[in-house]
PDB file of C-alpha atoms in Angstrom:
ATOM      1  CA  UNK A1277      27.284 -15.048 -27.023  1.00  0.00           C
ATOM      2  CA  UNK A1278      26.567 -17.903 -24.596  1.00  0.00           C
ATOM      3  CA  UNK A1279      23.794 -16.024 -22.846  1.00  0.00           C
ATOM      4  CA  UNK A1280      23.326 -15.911 -19.089  1.00  0.00           C
ATOM      5  CA  UNK A1281      24.914 -18.946 -17.463  1.00  0.00           C
ATOM      6  CA  UNK A1282      23.721 -20.408 -14.178  1.00  0.00           C
ATOM      7  CA  UNK A1283      25.077 -23.236 -12.101  1.00  0.00           C
ATOM      8  CA  UNK A1284      24.197 -25.691 -10.875  1.00  0.00           C
ATOM      9  CA  UNK A1285      21.063 -26.455 -12.903  1.00  0.00           C
ATOM     10  CA  UNK A1286      19.699 -28.660 -10.158  1.00  0.00           C
ATOM     11  CA  UNK A1287      20.508 -28.729  -6.461  1.00  0.00           C
ATOM     12  CA  UNK A1288      19.127 -31.055  -3.841  1.00  0.00           C
ATOM     13  CA  UNK A1289      20.153 -30.422  -0.272  1.00  0.00           C
ATOM     14  CA  UNK A1290      19.032 -31.074   3.239  1.00  0.00           C
ATOM     15  CA  UNK A1291      17.514 -28.543   5.554  1.00  0.00           C
ATOM     16  CA  UNK A1292      20.138 -26.531   7.383  1.00  0.00           C
ATOM     17  CA  UNK A1293      22.792 -26.815   4.705  1.00  0.00           C
ATOM     18  CA  UNK A1294      24.334 -23.858   2.919  1.00  0.00           C
ATOM     19  CA  UNK A1295      23.435 -23.429  -0.728  1.00  0.00           C
ATOM     20  CA  UNK A1296      25.286 -21.256  -3.233  1.00  0.00           C
ATOM     21  CA  UNK A1297      23.864 -20.464  -6.642  1.00  0.00           C
ATOM     22  CA  UNK A1298      26.048 -18.957  -9.321  1.00  0.00           C
ATOM     23  CA  UNK A1299      25.443 -16.679 -12.277  1.00  0.00           C
ATOM     24  CA  UNK A1300      27.526 -15.348 -15.129  1.00  0.00           C
ATOM     25  CA  UNK A1301      25.756 -12.473 -16.911  1.00  0.00           C
ATOM     26  CA  UNK A1302      26.093 -11.611 -20.576  1.00  0.00           C
ATOM     27  CA  UNK A1303      29.313  -9.754 -21.215  1.00  0.00           C
ATOM     28  CA  UNK A1304      28.799  -5.999 -21.302  1.00  0.00           C
ATOM     29  CA  UNK A1305      25.531  -6.051 -19.370  1.00  0.00           C
ATOM     30  CA  UNK A1306      25.619  -3.774 -16.355  1.00  0.00           C
ATOM     31  CA  UNK A1307      22.443  -4.870 -14.573  1.00  0.00           C
ATOM     32  CA  UNK A1308      22.013  -8.233 -12.917  1.00  0.00           C
ATOM     33  CA  UNK A1309      18.823  -9.547 -11.351  1.00  0.00           C
ATOM     34  CA  UNK A1310      18.043 -12.546  -9.131  1.00  0.00           C
ATOM     35  CA  UNK A1311      14.512 -13.957  -9.199  1.00  0.00           C
ATOM     36  CA  UNK A1312      12.716 -16.787  -7.476  1.00  0.00           C
ATOM     37  CA  UNK A1313       9.829 -18.660  -9.062  1.00  0.00           C
ATOM     38  CA  UNK A1314       7.313 -20.811  -7.194  1.00  0.00           C
ATOM     39  CA  UNK A1315       3.874 -22.071  -8.036  1.00  0.00           C
ATOM     40  CA  UNK A1316       2.343 -20.133  -5.175  1.00  0.00           C
ATOM     41  CA  UNK A1317       4.004 -16.770  -5.640  1.00  0.00           C
ATOM     42  CA  UNK A1318       5.046 -16.772  -9.283  1.00  0.00           C
ATOM     43  CA  UNK A1319       8.194 -14.926 -10.331  1.00  0.00           C
ATOM     44  CA  UNK A1320       9.552 -12.568  -7.694  1.00  0.00           C
ATOM     45  CA  UNK A1321      12.497 -10.203  -7.859  1.00  0.00           C
ATOM     46  CA  UNK A1322      14.889 -10.792  -4.972  1.00  0.00           C
ATOM     47  CA  UNK A1323      17.679  -8.312  -5.624  1.00  0.00           C
ATOM     48  CA  UNK A1324      19.300  -6.430  -8.464  1.00  0.00           C
ATOM     49  CA  UNK A1325      22.731  -4.942  -9.067  1.00  0.00           C
ATOM     50  CA  UNK A1326      23.979  -2.118 -11.248  1.00  0.00           C
ATOM     51  CA  UNK A1327      27.691  -2.064 -12.049  1.00  0.00           C
ATOM     52  CA  UNK A1328      28.249  -4.706  -9.350  1.00  0.00           C
ATOM     53  CA  UNK A1329      26.560  -2.591  -6.660  1.00  0.00           C
ATOM     54  CA  UNK A1330      23.362  -3.867  -5.001  1.00  0.00           C
ATOM     55  CA  UNK A1331      20.626  -1.340  -5.749  1.00  0.00           C
ATOM     56  CA  UNK A1332      17.534  -2.905  -4.220  1.00  0.00           C
ATOM     57  CA  UNK A1333      17.394  -5.988  -2.020  1.00  0.00           C
ATOM     58  CA  UNK A1334      13.912  -5.428  -0.641  1.00  0.00           C
ATOM     59  CA  UNK A1335      12.766  -8.679  -2.217  1.00  0.00           C
ATOM     60  CA  UNK A1336      15.227 -10.809  -0.279  1.00  0.00           C
ATOM     61  CA  UNK A1337      12.959 -12.822   2.006  1.00  0.00           C
ATOM     62  CA  UNK A1338      15.145 -13.170   5.086  1.00  0.00           C
ATOM     63  CA  UNK A1339      18.602 -12.662   6.473  1.00  0.00           C
ATOM     64  CA  UNK A1340      19.324 -16.230   5.473  1.00  0.00           C
ATOM     65  CA  UNK A1341      19.579 -14.966   1.908  1.00  0.00           C
ATOM     66  CA  UNK A1342      22.573 -12.982   0.687  1.00  0.00           C
ATOM     67  CA  UNK A1343      23.842 -12.014  -2.752  1.00  0.00           C
ATOM     68  CA  UNK A1344      27.162 -10.725  -3.970  1.00  0.00           C
ATOM     69  CA  UNK A1345      28.618  -9.514  -7.219  1.00  0.00           C
ATOM     70  CA  UNK A1346      32.401  -9.325  -6.806  1.00  0.00           C
ATOM     71  CA  UNK A1347      32.951  -8.414 -10.459  1.00  0.00           C
ATOM     72  CA  UNK A1348      31.054  -7.726 -13.657  1.00  0.00           C
ATOM     73  CA  UNK A1349      31.081 -11.353 -14.756  1.00  0.00           C
ATOM     74  CA  UNK A1350      30.007 -13.216 -11.648  1.00  0.00           C
ATOM     75  CA  UNK A1351      27.340 -13.190  -8.984  1.00  0.00           C
ATOM     76  CA  UNK A1352      26.267 -15.556  -6.224  1.00  0.00           C
ATOM     77  CA  UNK A1353      23.092 -16.054  -4.259  1.00  0.00           C
ATOM     78  CA  UNK A1354      23.622 -17.819  -0.968  1.00  0.00           C
ATOM     79  CA  UNK A1355      21.093 -19.352   1.394  1.00  0.00           C
ATOM     80  CA  UNK A1356      22.334 -20.231   4.862  1.00  0.00           C
ATOM     81  CA  UNK A1357      20.774 -22.179   6.467  1.00  0.00           C
ATOM     82  CA  UNK A1358      18.404 -23.531   3.849  1.00  0.00           C
ATOM     83  CA  UNK A1359      14.815 -24.505   4.642  1.00  0.00           C
ATOM     84  CA  UNK A1360      12.257 -26.610   2.727  1.00  0.00           C
ATOM     85  CA  UNK A1361      10.242 -23.474   1.899  1.00  0.00           C
ATOM     86  CA  UNK A1362      13.227 -22.193  -0.071  1.00  0.00           C
ATOM     87  CA  UNK A1363      12.572 -24.877  -2.681  1.00  0.00           C
ATOM     88  CA  UNK A1364      11.995 -23.038  -5.953  1.00  0.00           C
ATOM     89  CA  UNK A1365      13.564 -22.229  -9.293  1.00  0.00           C
ATOM     90  CA  UNK A1366      16.037 -19.372  -9.035  1.00  0.00           C
ATOM     91  CA  UNK A1367      16.713 -17.300 -12.122  1.00  0.00           C
ATOM     92  CA  UNK A1368      19.432 -14.842 -12.898  1.00  0.00           C
ATOM     93  CA  UNK A1369      18.912 -12.213 -15.589  1.00  0.00           C
ATOM     94  CA  UNK A1370      21.011  -9.404 -17.029  1.00  0.00           C
ATOM     95  CA  UNK A1371      20.419  -6.340 -19.160  1.00  0.00           C
ATOM     96  CA  UNK A1372      22.324  -3.423 -20.537  1.00  0.00           C
ATOM     97  CA  UNK A1373      21.209   0.157 -19.923  1.00  0.00           C
ATOM     98  CA  UNK A1374      19.970   1.909 -23.029  1.00  0.00           C
ATOM     99  CA  UNK A1375      20.154  -1.288 -24.947  1.00  0.00           C
ATOM    100  CA  UNK A1376      17.455  -0.519 -27.456  1.00  0.00           C
ATOM    101  CA  UNK A1377      14.925  -3.162 -26.611  1.00  0.00           C
ATOM    102  CA  UNK A1378      15.556  -2.557 -22.905  1.00  0.00           C
ATOM    103  CA  UNK A1379      14.985  -6.185 -22.134  1.00  0.00           C
ATOM    104  CA  UNK A1380      16.285  -8.644 -19.616  1.00  0.00           C
ATOM    105  CA  UNK A1381      17.888 -11.874 -20.704  1.00  0.00           C
ATOM    106  CA  UNK A1382      17.248 -14.801 -18.413  1.00  0.00           C
ATOM    107  CA  UNK A1383      19.412 -17.764 -17.565  1.00  0.00           C
ATOM    108  CA  UNK A1384      18.019 -21.307 -17.575  1.00  0.00           C
ATOM    109  CA  UNK A1385      17.520 -21.282 -13.820  1.00  0.00           C
ATOM    110  CA  UNK A1386      18.611 -23.418 -10.882  1.00  0.00           C
ATOM    111  CA  UNK A1387      16.001 -25.789  -9.501  1.00  0.00           C
ATOM    112  CA  UNK A1388      16.567 -25.990  -5.756  1.00  0.00           C
ATOM    113  CA  UNK A1389      15.032 -28.688  -3.609  1.00  0.00           C
ATOM    114  CA  UNK A1390      15.528 -28.532   0.141  1.00  0.00           C
ATOM    115  CA  UNK A1391      14.550 -31.734   1.921  1.00  0.00           C
TER     116      UNK A1391
ATOM    117  CA  UNK B 155       2.119  -1.474  -5.133  1.00  0.00           C
ATOM    118  CA  UNK B 156       1.552  -2.406  -8.727  1.00  0.00           C
ATOM    119  CA  UNK B 157       0.153  -5.822  -9.595  1.00  0.00           C
ATOM    120  CA  UNK B 158      -0.244  -7.673 -12.872  1.00  0.00           C
ATOM    121  CA  UNK B 159      -3.080 -10.112 -13.327  1.00  0.00           C
ATOM    122  CA  UNK B 160      -3.165 -12.550 -16.211  1.00  0.00           C
ATOM    123  CA  UNK B 161      -6.099 -14.396 -17.661  1.00  0.00           C
ATOM    124  CA  UNK B 162      -6.797 -17.110 -18.274  1.00  0.00           C
ATOM    125  CA  UNK B 163      -4.534 -19.033 -15.909  1.00  0.00           C
ATOM    126  CA  UNK B 164      -4.458 -21.962 -18.277  1.00  0.00           C
ATOM    127  CA  UNK B 165      -5.600 -22.658 -21.785  1.00  0.00           C
ATOM    128  CA  UNK B 166      -5.904 -25.789 -23.903  1.00  0.00           C
ATOM    129  CA  UNK B 167      -6.557 -25.302 -27.600  1.00  0.00           C
ATOM    130  CA  UNK B 168      -6.599 -27.437 -30.687  1.00  0.00           C
ATOM    131  CA  UNK B 169      -3.796 -26.865 -33.168  1.00  0.00           C
ATOM    132  CA  UNK B 170      -4.757 -24.231 -35.690  1.00  0.00           C
ATOM    133  CA  UNK B 171      -7.022 -22.278 -33.345  1.00  0.00           C
ATOM    134  CA  UNK B 172      -6.518 -18.646 -32.415  1.00  0.00           C
ATOM    135  CA  UNK B 173      -6.189 -17.598 -28.799  1.00  0.00           C
ATOM    136  CA  UNK B 174      -5.778 -14.489 -26.650  1.00  0.00           C
ATOM    137  CA  UNK B 175      -4.053 -13.988 -23.299  1.00  0.00           C
ATOM    138  CA  UNK B 176      -4.675 -10.866 -21.257  1.00  0.00           C
ATOM    139  CA  UNK B 177      -2.556  -8.956 -18.776  1.00  0.00           C
ATOM    140  CA  UNK B 178      -4.154  -6.262 -16.619  1.00  0.00           C
ATOM    141  CA  UNK B 179      -2.225  -3.840 -14.462  1.00  0.00           C
ATOM    142  CA  UNK B 180      -3.485  -2.164 -11.295  1.00  0.00           C
ATOM    143  CA  UNK B 181      -1.606   0.995 -12.343  1.00  0.00           C
ATOM    144  CA  UNK B 182      -0.546   2.703 -15.539  1.00  0.00           C
ATOM    145  CA  UNK B 183       2.111   0.784 -17.368  1.00  0.00           C
ATOM    146  CA  UNK B 184       5.328   2.428 -18.508  1.00  0.00           C
ATOM    147  CA  UNK B 185       6.535  -0.566 -20.416  1.00  0.00           C
ATOM    148  CA  UNK B 186       5.094  -4.031 -20.737  1.00  0.00           C
ATOM    149  CA  UNK B 187       7.113  -7.110 -21.595  1.00  0.00           C
ATOM    150  CA  UNK B 188       5.893 -10.466 -22.798  1.00  0.00           C
ATOM    151  CA  UNK B 189       7.964 -13.571 -22.161  1.00  0.00           C
ATOM    152  CA  UNK B 190       7.538 -17.237 -22.938  1.00  0.00           C
ATOM    153  CA  UNK B 191       8.810 -19.982 -20.674  1.00  0.00           C
ATOM    154  CA  UNK B 192       9.137 -23.665 -21.401  1.00  0.00           C
ATOM    155  CA  UNK B 193       9.331 -26.167 -18.574  1.00  0.00           C
ATOM    156  CA  UNK B 194      12.807 -26.344 -17.122  1.00  0.00           C
ATOM    157  CA  UNK B 195      14.011 -23.333 -19.055  1.00  0.00           C
ATOM    158  CA  UNK B 196      14.381 -19.640 -18.538  1.00  0.00           C
ATOM    159  CA  UNK B 197      12.197 -16.888 -19.898  1.00  0.00           C
ATOM    160  CA  UNK B 198      12.504 -15.961 -23.542  1.00  0.00           C
ATOM    161  CA  UNK B 199      11.757 -12.366 -24.487  1.00  0.00           C
ATOM    162  CA  UNK B 200       8.949 -11.987 -27.008  1.00  0.00           C
ATOM    163  CA  UNK B 201       8.005  -8.323 -27.225  1.00  0.00           C
ATOM    164  CA  UNK B 202       8.047  -5.005 -25.436  1.00  0.00           C
ATOM    165  CA  UNK B 203       5.307  -2.374 -25.651  1.00  0.00           C
ATOM    166  CA  UNK B 204       5.600   1.177 -24.403  1.00  0.00           C
ATOM    167  CA  UNK B 205       3.117   3.475 -26.080  1.00  0.00           C
ATOM    168  CA  UNK B 206      -0.633   3.454 -25.647  1.00  0.00           C
ATOM    169  CA  UNK B 207      -2.230   1.725 -28.609  1.00  0.00           C
ATOM    170  CA  UNK B 208       1.063   0.181 -29.664  1.00  0.00           C
ATOM    171  CA  UNK B 209       0.911  -3.155 -31.442  1.00  0.00           C
ATOM    172  CA  UNK B 210       3.762  -5.453 -32.370  1.00  0.00           C
ATOM    173  CA  UNK B 211       3.906  -8.744 -34.181  1.00  0.00           C
ATOM    174  CA  UNK B 212       6.447 -11.509 -34.447  1.00  0.00           C
ATOM    175  CA  UNK B 213       5.629 -14.443 -36.644  1.00  0.00           C
ATOM    176  CA  UNK B 214       2.143 -15.506 -35.522  1.00  0.00           C
ATOM    177  CA  UNK B 215       2.177 -13.677 -32.198  1.00  0.00           C
ATOM    178  CA  UNK B 216       0.734 -10.168 -31.851  1.00  0.00           C
ATOM    179  CA  UNK B 217       0.791  -8.087 -28.696  1.00  0.00           C
ATOM    180  CA  UNK B 218      -1.060  -4.856 -28.043  1.00  0.00           C
ATOM    181  CA  UNK B 219      -1.104  -2.255 -25.279  1.00  0.00           C
ATOM    182  CA  UNK B 220      -4.374  -0.413 -24.801  1.00  0.00           C
ATOM    183  CA  UNK B 221      -4.669   3.365 -25.043  1.00  0.00           C
ATOM    184  CA  UNK B 222      -4.938   3.771 -21.282  1.00  0.00           C
ATOM    185  CA  UNK B 223      -1.811   1.645 -20.830  1.00  0.00           C
ATOM    186  CA  UNK B 224      -3.332  -0.609 -18.219  1.00  0.00           C
ATOM    187  CA  UNK B 225      -4.048  -3.702 -20.240  1.00  0.00           C
ATOM    188  CA  UNK B 226      -2.165  -5.749 -22.779  1.00  0.00           C
ATOM    189  CA  UNK B 227      -3.225  -8.680 -24.879  1.00  0.00           C
ATOM    190  CA  UNK B 228      -1.205 -11.374 -26.591  1.00  0.00           C
ATOM    191  CA  UNK B 229      -2.834 -13.028 -29.566  1.00  0.00           C
ATOM    192  CA  UNK B 230      -1.627 -16.182 -31.276  1.00  0.00           C
ATOM    193  CA  UNK B 231      -2.959 -16.948 -34.722  1.00  0.00           C
ATOM    194  CA  UNK B 232      -3.206 -20.525 -35.976  1.00  0.00           C
ATOM    195  CA  UNK B 233      -1.598 -22.003 -32.875  1.00  0.00           C
ATOM    196  CA  UNK B 234       0.969 -24.783 -33.162  1.00  0.00           C
ATOM    197  CA  UNK B 235       2.352 -27.250 -30.606  1.00  0.00           C
ATOM    198  CA  UNK B 236       5.540 -25.166 -30.572  1.00  0.00           C
ATOM    199  CA  UNK B 237       3.547 -22.334 -29.000  1.00  0.00           C
ATOM    200  CA  UNK B 238       2.951 -24.390 -25.861  1.00  0.00           C
ATOM    201  CA  UNK B 239       4.476 -23.072 -22.661  1.00  0.00           C
ATOM    202  CA  UNK B 240       3.908 -20.458 -19.999  1.00  0.00           C
ATOM    203  CA  UNK B 241       3.387 -16.882 -21.087  1.00  0.00           C
ATOM    204  CA  UNK B 242       4.246 -14.145 -18.623  1.00  0.00           C
ATOM    205  CA  UNK B 243       3.776 -10.430 -18.759  1.00  0.00           C
ATOM    206  CA  UNK B 244       6.173  -8.228 -16.828  1.00  0.00           C
ATOM    207  CA  UNK B 245       6.616  -4.549 -16.101  1.00  0.00           C
ATOM    208  CA  UNK B 246       8.916  -2.272 -14.144  1.00  0.00           C
ATOM    209  CA  UNK B 247       7.190   0.311 -11.912  1.00  0.00           C
ATOM    210  CA  UNK B 248       8.140   3.809 -13.084  1.00  0.00           C
ATOM    211  CA  UNK B 249      11.587   4.954 -12.103  1.00  0.00           C
ATOM    212  CA  UNK B 250      12.759   1.535 -11.007  1.00  0.00           C
ATOM    213  CA  UNK B 251      14.026  -1.753 -12.343  1.00  0.00           C
ATOM    214  CA  UNK B 252      12.037  -3.720  -9.779  1.00  0.00           C
ATOM    215  CA  UNK B 253      10.240  -5.740 -12.419  1.00  0.00           C
ATOM    216  CA  UNK B 254       7.007  -7.416 -11.445  1.00  0.00           C
ATOM    217  CA  UNK B 255       5.445 -10.283 -13.327  1.00  0.00           C
ATOM    218  CA  UNK B 256       2.006 -11.725 -13.792  1.00  0.00           C
ATOM    219  CA  UNK B 257       1.275 -15.221 -12.515  1.00  0.00           C
ATOM    220  CA  UNK B 258       1.487 -16.631 -16.014  1.00  0.00           C
ATOM    221  CA  UNK B 259      -0.796 -18.390 -18.473  1.00  0.00           C
ATOM    222  CA  UNK B 260      -0.120 -22.055 -19.200  1.00  0.00           C
ATOM    223  CA  UNK B 261      -0.850 -22.850 -22.829  1.00  0.00           C
ATOM    224  CA  UNK B 262      -1.216 -26.343 -24.200  1.00  0.00           C
ATOM    225  CA  UNK B 263      -1.780 -26.922 -27.903  1.00  0.00           C
ATOM    226  CA  UNK B 264      -3.196 -30.268 -28.926  1.00  0.00           C
ATOM    227  CA  UNK B 265      -1.933 -31.696 -32.197  1.00  0.00           C
TER     228      UNK B 265
END
């Protein structure tokens, strides 16, 4: 299996622009998580889905952030408009319920820089 | 809300030395995960602990959860440069999948 796939790996944009991050979870996994990692705040959960349905989005910082999962193999995290404080590494992770080790598998991350 | 605190924040050791990283929870843990992260990469799962007193080992890395299930330690024996990276502990509060993570321990191993 290719693991969790994220794109792009790096994104540099200017303040005010729309940014869309993409994630393809591991096939057969029914949970998908979006995280943000910064030096100041560490790794924070933004939102997670179960069977394509958003379960908890309490970690989404502002209305500028939105996430969708139109099908079991694709999810997006959108920031509109972007701000310099959104600069961070964004990770997507997936897991399967009752999967023995009950662990999440992380993608390589998208490093976002907002100028 | 539950918080995970890791210590030390950073660690530099000579190759071949043993080291220990700690993760302390503000509440009882119902599962504790250890991950390793290299710069520019995602998190790699190392081990999961669930029962008080549980201990698991993988190659030269051993993790243990204390009996009260509020503290976990990760021990590396005879460290190697390949062990360098950021080690994070993570846990889901009971009844949720809202995983929280510690702030991480940066490990550097000098050859």
